[in-house]
Amino acid sequence: MEIREIYDSYKELLDQDVEVKGWIRKHRKQKEIGFIDLSDGTCFKRIQVVYDKSIKDFEEISKIHFGSAIQVEGTLILSPASGQDFELRSKEIALIGDCSEDYPIQPKEHSREFLREQAYLRPRAALFQAIFRVRSVLSIAIHEYFRLHGYIYLHAPILTASDCEGAGEMFQVTTQDLDEIAKTGEVRYDDDFFGKKVGLSVSTQFEAETFAQAFSKVYTFGPTFRADKSHTPYHVAEFWQIEPEVAFCDLEGIMDIAEDLVKFVIRYTLEHAKDEMEYLDKYVEKGLIERLSKILTCKFKRVPYKDCIEILKKSDKDFEFKPEYGADIAKEHEKYLTDYFKCPFFLTMWPKELKAFYMKQMPDGTVAGADLEMPGIGEVFGMSQREDDLDKLVSRMKELDMKIDEYEWYVKLREYGSCERSGFGIGFERLLMFITGIDSIKDVTPYPRVHKSCDF
Amino acid sequence: MEIREIYDSYKELLDQDVEVKGWIRKHRKQKEIGFIDLSDGTCFKRIQVVYDKSIKDFEEISKIHFGSAIQVEGTLILSPASGQDFELRSKEIALIGDCSEDYPIQPKEHSREFLREQAYLRPRAALFQAIFRVRSVLSIAIHEYFRLHGYIYLHAPILTASDCEGAGEMFQVTTQDLDEIAKTGEVRYDDDFFGKKVGLSVSTQFEAETFAQAFSKVYTFGPTFRADKSHTPYHVAEFWQIEPEVAFCDLEGIMDIAEDLVKFVIRYTLEHAKDEMEYLDKYVEKGLIERLSKILTCKFKRVPYKDCIEILKKSDKDFEFKPEYGADIAKEHEKYLTDYFKCPFFLTMWPKELKAFYMKQMPDGTVAGADLEMPGIGEVFGMSQREDDLDKLVSRMKELDMKIDEYEWYVKLREYGSCERSGFGIGFERLLMFITGIDSIKDVTPYPRVHKSCDF
């Protein structure tokens, strides 16, 4: 029986015999009695196993190491102790798999840095039990949102011969033997697997746009890669991204969807990972649940870039970067603005020079793009209406000296039943950091890949 | 309003005005009247739009090209024509995006080979509307199965410095400049992004095993890569894979789960993609729905490898490869056996020489592994109980001349609370081929990547 099942219906199970398997997360032995906290990971909670001298092999059992896998048969009874409703009074305990004494994870507090070095073991620690279950619940919340709203889930390709917006940050993928290249002094793409230069996709937006023009509502949710050397708490080289794309939808429409999605997944996670979120609220960020609950009740403002610049200019704060129309919004500005509005808000209508070429151009030199800014974290993700006009798109690409023939099919999409459409791209791990209160992206990523580190 | 919403509740909407946006999939013009089949991709069905001389700009409207995006305002009325329940009598039709006359997808039958060359446009064709919606529904079915059964969804890393079972088929990932290597004659991993040689993962099993030892039940569902040059209808270099891993579960248990999952996702897809499956049944594989429905009612047999060899030996069929104990099961053998059993079956307990090193070794020289064999397609996916005994694992690795230190953490997992556990890996596209009746993996993959081809 799974521990989750026992918690779900322990009242019906009282005084009955059950069998559970799991790992020892705590083992306190006294002369006449022993207590084991047993976890099988099917829920955040553990079950207390009690055994006494009446059990066969009492001495051997009391020596079973922390971390070992065991099987317990016993009777579920109301617990005389406080702190739990029931406990498992054991009749038989069998060792399944011993845990050697050099086990790095001991029943004490380890630093998160230490646990990162034990990435293959850290999911057993309570903190990572919480984080990785929330990660799973949040992923399912995202699929659930799009399913309920009739979106198609698209698996866009990772391997790509085109380069969306990742110039210079793209990993190259090859089957050429590098040593052979060094030896012969020759790079031979005709011998490479695809017969040409190929890299790892930095965005699925373009492919999503092609599908949006067939299915109206589509999203991708998969890994994305950037060879970004930044050593910040927000950067990993491999991360998951959610990119919806919606036809017949303008910037206002996509902001509605973004707000609705964010609120839906927060609500879903609070409901479906209750124990984990309470743990994170207690041990990681006091007030976490309250902070998230507040978001659910507030309407996200939509503030044009030019108004934000005005607000920043009027402030008496001494910014390192002087706020000025045409200049980017720095982290310090984001912080000021989110404090100012006290609520998530969309920073909209940016000067086109600050944003990507594919955003819808407006007559006043801005583009119909927006960033969602969150208190405490700043920009979480960006969105835009796409330029659906062939001529405007091409002229902007020419201004930027882009090679139009490398984007042939993307451009051609505007010739065949083009329509207004919009989309956004959420960095999944950043959203997860926001929801768990964890301040390092390495700790919400099962096996983080960063500059100079690809272990496990 | 979405066309899906109209179909969902057209009875309440009759005689009311609605506004829809979509693409013209058929346009028949007569002197006094015009008919448009309009699709917005939110459901497989299209809506018939009718306009007559009473509409403003009748002449212009009648010239709107096939493939264009339009907006229609009109009244939903019971259809006088057969073949549909209702139609949209238009009051106003506006062109949103014209479709140029060189549009490659015309309202006639195109070959699937031709459509592959138009990968960015083919989702608009009825066949691919069906395939890619089924792909989406099947993906969601998989998540739904695991959610209902309490699994954790794990995002395992794609970039990896280890090599599970893909020796020779792994893509290398680098940020070194190949031209620079050719020029200097030097490969410098210390300058590479990760400071070492890194490739694209061919399996997430090992990482899933680490999580199974913390959460008991875990699955991955993400892209996987193999630089496999095979030009067959079953091979692409980038495909999605589903890899569950379950602790405290033996081979029998994982076969139960595999059978349950396959039946669940077939049932879910038949229910949630009804129109699409009926289309595929009619135009791709006659009897498709019946074939799938049969699977739901039959219990999958479990037949040891040695019994299969006996059956093959006793047959009077003239096999190209002579069946013999110790030899692999060829495609022709699979075909004979699935015809023989007339039902999916598990081919179990293989000689260890034929299977991977990590499978649980039995005293008789077999391993606790099984392949699920499906009528008409052969092996769909494999599963196994994992070797949880440290010494047996290491001695098998030594037999195979593997470098044990390259698998350090994988081996060490057996020292820290090891337990019996099992898992499998489903090639998602092969499952999708089985469910859609489509006989080429390129046609169930949005943007297929194969040897010498990475377009779009």
Coordinates of C-alpha atoms in Angstrom, one line a residue, chain A residues 2 4 21-23 40-42 67 69 96-100 102-104 120-121 123-124 128-129 132-133 135-136 139-140 143 147 149-150 152-155 157-161 171-176 178-179 181-182 185-187 189-190 192-196 198 200 207 210-217 219 221 223 225 227-229 237-238 240 247-248 268 409 412-413 415-419 428 446-447 449-456, chain B residues 2 4 21-23 40-42 67 69 96-100 102-104 120-121 123-124 128-129 132-133 135-136 139-140 143 147 149-150 152-155 157-161 171-176 178-179 181-182 185-187 189-190 192-196 198 200 207 210-217 219 221 223 225 227-229 237-238 240 247-248 268 409 412-413 415-419 428 446-447 449-456:
Chain A
E2 CA 1.2 3.5 -0.8
R4 CA -0.5 8.4 0.0
K21 CA 7.5 -0.2 1.6
G22 CA 9.7 2.8 1.8
W23 CA 12.8 4.4 2.9
D40 CA 7.8 6.2 0.0
G41 CA 7.7 9.6 -1.8
T42 CA 4.1 9.1 -3.0
G67 CA 18.3 5.6 4.3
A69 CA 14.6 0.5 2.1
I96 CA 15.0 -4.6 1.4
G97 CA 18.1 -2.6 0.6
D98 CA 20.7 -1.5 3.1
C99 CA 22.1 2.0 3.0
S100 CA 25.8 2.2 3.4
D102 CA 29.0 6.7 3.8
Y103 CA 25.5 7.9 2.6
P104 CA 26.0 11.6 2.1
Y120 CA 21.2 12.1 -7.7
L121 CA 20.4 11.7 -4.0
P123 CA 15.4 14.3 -4.3
R124 CA 15.2 12.2 -1.1
F128 CA 13.7 18.6 -2.7
Q129 CA 10.7 16.3 -2.2
F132 CA 10.3 18.5 -7.4
R133 CA 6.7 17.6 -6.6
R135 CA 7.6 21.2 -10.3
S136 CA 5.6 18.2 -11.4
S139 CA 3.8 21.2 -15.2
I140 CA 0.6 19.3 -15.1
H143 CA -1.1 21.2 -19.6
R147 CA -6.4 21.4 -22.4
H149 CA -9.1 25.9 -23.3
G150 CA -8.8 23.8 -26.4
I152 CA -3.2 21.8 -29.4
Y153 CA 0.1 20.6 -27.7
L154 CA 2.8 20.8 -30.3
H155 CA 6.2 19.1 -30.0
P157 CA 11.8 20.4 -33.0
I158 CA 14.9 21.0 -30.9
L159 CA 17.3 20.4 -33.7
T160 CA 17.2 23.3 -36.1
A161 CA 19.1 24.7 -39.0
F171 CA 24.9 25.2 -29.2
Q172 CA 26.1 23.4 -32.3
V173 CA 25.2 19.8 -32.8
T174 CA 27.4 17.6 -34.8
T175 CA 28.5 14.0 -35.6
Q176 CA 31.8 15.1 -37.0
L178 CA 36.5 16.9 -33.7
D179 CA 39.8 15.2 -33.4
I181 CA 38.8 17.9 -37.9
A182 CA 41.9 18.9 -36.0
G185 CA 42.3 20.6 -41.0
E186 CA 38.9 20.2 -42.7
V187 CA 35.3 20.8 -41.6
Y189 CA 29.4 19.4 -43.3
D190 CA 28.6 17.0 -46.2
D192 CA 27.8 15.6 -40.9
F193 CA 24.6 13.8 -39.9
F194 CA 22.2 16.4 -41.4
G195 CA 24.6 17.4 -44.2
K196 CA 24.7 21.0 -42.8
V198 CA 22.6 22.4 -37.1
L200 CA 19.8 23.4 -30.6
E207 CA 7.1 26.6 -35.5
T210 CA 2.9 27.8 -38.3
F211 CA 0.6 25.6 -36.2
A212 CA -1.4 28.6 -34.9
Q213 CA -2.3 29.4 -38.5
A214 CA -3.8 25.9 -38.7
F215 CA -5.3 25.2 -35.3
S216 CA -5.8 28.8 -33.9
K217 CA -4.6 27.8 -30.4
Y219 CA 1.3 25.7 -27.2
F221 CA 6.2 22.9 -23.6
P223 CA 13.4 22.0 -23.3
F225 CA 18.9 25.7 -24.8
A227 CA 24.9 28.7 -24.3
D228 CA 24.7 31.6 -21.9
K229 CA 27.7 32.0 -19.7
A237 CA 21.9 26.5 -20.2
E238 CA 19.0 24.0 -20.5
W240 CA 12.0 24.3 -20.1
A247 CA -4.4 33.2 -33.9
F248 CA -7.0 36.0 -34.2
Y268 CA -3.8 24.7 -9.1
W409 CA 9.2 30.0 -44.6
K412 CA 6.1 33.3 -46.4
L413 CA 3.6 32.5 -43.7
E415 CA 1.4 35.3 -47.7
Y416 CA -0.9 32.5 -47.0
G417 CA -3.9 33.5 -45.0
S418 CA -2.1 35.7 -42.4
C419 CA -4.0 37.1 -39.5
F428 CA 9.3 27.4 -16.7
P446 CA 16.7 18.3 -11.3
Y447 CA 20.1 18.2 -13.0
R449 CA 23.4 22.5 -16.7
V450 CA 25.4 25.7 -16.4
H451 CA 28.6 27.1 -17.8
K452 CA 31.4 24.7 -17.0
S453 CA 29.2 22.3 -15.2
C454 CA 27.3 19.3 -16.7
D455 CA 27.5 16.6 -14.0
F456 CA 25.4 13.5 -13.5
Chain B
E2 CA -14.8 29.3 -32.0
R4 CA -15.7 24.1 -31.6
K21 CA -12.8 33.8 -37.9
G22 CA -11.0 31.1 -39.8
W23 CA -9.5 30.0 -43.0
D40 CA -10.5 27.6 -37.5
G41 CA -8.7 24.4 -36.3
T42 CA -10.4 24.4 -32.9
G67 CA -6.6 29.6 -48.0
A69 CA -8.3 34.2 -43.4
I96 CA -8.4 39.4 -42.9
G97 CA -5.4 37.9 -44.8
D98 CA -5.3 37.1 -48.4
C99 CA -3.7 33.8 -49.6
S100 CA -1.5 34.2 -52.6
D102 CA 1.0 30.2 -55.5
Y103 CA -0.3 28.6 -52.2
P104 CA 1.1 25.1 -52.5
Y120 CA 5.1 24.5 -42.3
L121 CA 1.8 24.5 -44.2
P123 CA -1.0 21.2 -40.6
R124 CA -3.8 22.9 -42.5
F128 CA -2.6 16.6 -40.7
Q129 CA -5.4 18.3 -38.8
F132 CA -1.6 16.4 -35.1
R133 CA -4.7 16.7 -33.0
R135 CA -0.8 13.6 -31.3
S136 CA -1.8 16.3 -28.9
S139 CA 0.2 13.3 -25.2
I140 CA -2.3 14.6 -22.8
H143 CA 0.1 12.8 -18.7
R147 CA -1.3 12.0 -12.9
H149 CA -1.8 7.2 -10.6
G150 CA 0.2 9.5 -8.5
I152 CA 5.9 12.6 -10.5
Y153 CA 6.7 14.1 -13.9
L154 CA 10.4 14.5 -14.1
H155 CA 12.2 16.8 -16.7
P157 CA 18.4 16.6 -18.7
I158 CA 18.9 16.4 -22.5
L159 CA 22.5 17.5 -22.3
T160 CA 24.7 14.8 -20.8
A161 CA 28.3 13.9 -20.3
F171 CA 25.1 13.7 -31.2
Q172 CA 27.9 15.8 -29.8
V173 CA 27.0 19.3 -28.5
T174 CA 29.7 22.0 -28.6
T175 CA 30.4 25.7 -28.6
Q176 CA 33.8 25.2 -30.1
L178 CA 34.8 23.9 -35.9
D179 CA 36.6 26.2 -38.4
I181 CA 39.7 23.6 -34.8
A182 CA 40.5 23.0 -38.4
G185 CA 44.6 21.7 -35.3
E186 CA 43.6 21.7 -31.7
V187 CA 40.4 20.4 -29.9
Y189 CA 37.5 21.0 -24.3
D190 CA 38.6 23.4 -21.6
D192 CA 34.0 24.4 -24.6
F193 CA 30.9 25.6 -22.8
F194 CA 30.8 22.8 -20.3
G195 CA 34.6 22.3 -20.1
K196 CA 34.2 18.7 -21.4
V198 CA 28.9 16.6 -23.9
L200 CA 22.4 14.7 -26.4
E207 CA 18.0 9.9 -14.0
T210 CA 17.4 8.2 -9.1
F211 CA 14.0 9.9 -8.8
A212 CA 12.2 6.6 -8.4
Q213 CA 14.3 5.9 -5.3
A214 CA 12.9 9.1 -3.8
F215 CA 9.3 9.3 -5.1
S216 CA 8.6 5.6 -5.9
K217 CA 6.7 6.5 -9.1
Y219 CA 8.0 9.3 -15.5
F221 CA 8.2 12.6 -21.3
P223 CA 12.6 14.6 -26.6
F225 CA 18.1 12.0 -29.9
A227 CA 22.1 9.8 -34.7
D228 CA 20.7 6.8 -36.4
K229 CA 21.2 6.7 -40.2
A237 CA 16.8 11.3 -35.2
E238 CA 14.7 13.4 -32.8
W240 CA 9.7 11.9 -27.9
A247 CA 10.2 1.4 -7.2
F248 CA 9.1 -1.7 -5.3
Y268 CA -8.8 8.2 -24.1
W409 CA 26.5 7.5 -9.5
K412 CA 26.3 3.8 -6.3
L413 CA 22.5 4.1 -6.3
E415 CA 24.4 1.2 -2.1
Y416 CA 21.9 3.6 -0.7
G417 CA 18.6 1.9 0.0
S418 CA 18.3 -0.1 -3.2
C419 CA 15.1 -1.9 -4.0
F428 CA 6.0 8.2 -28.6
P446 CA 5.6 17.9 -36.9
Y447 CA 9.1 18.7 -38.3
R449 CA 14.7 15.3 -38.5
V450 CA 16.3 12.4 -40.3
H451 CA 19.7 11.6 -41.8
K452 CA 20.6 14.3 -44.3
S453 CA 17.4 16.3 -43.6
C454 CA 16.8 19.0 -41.1
D455 CA 14.5 21.5 -42.9
F456 CA 12.2 24.2 -41.5

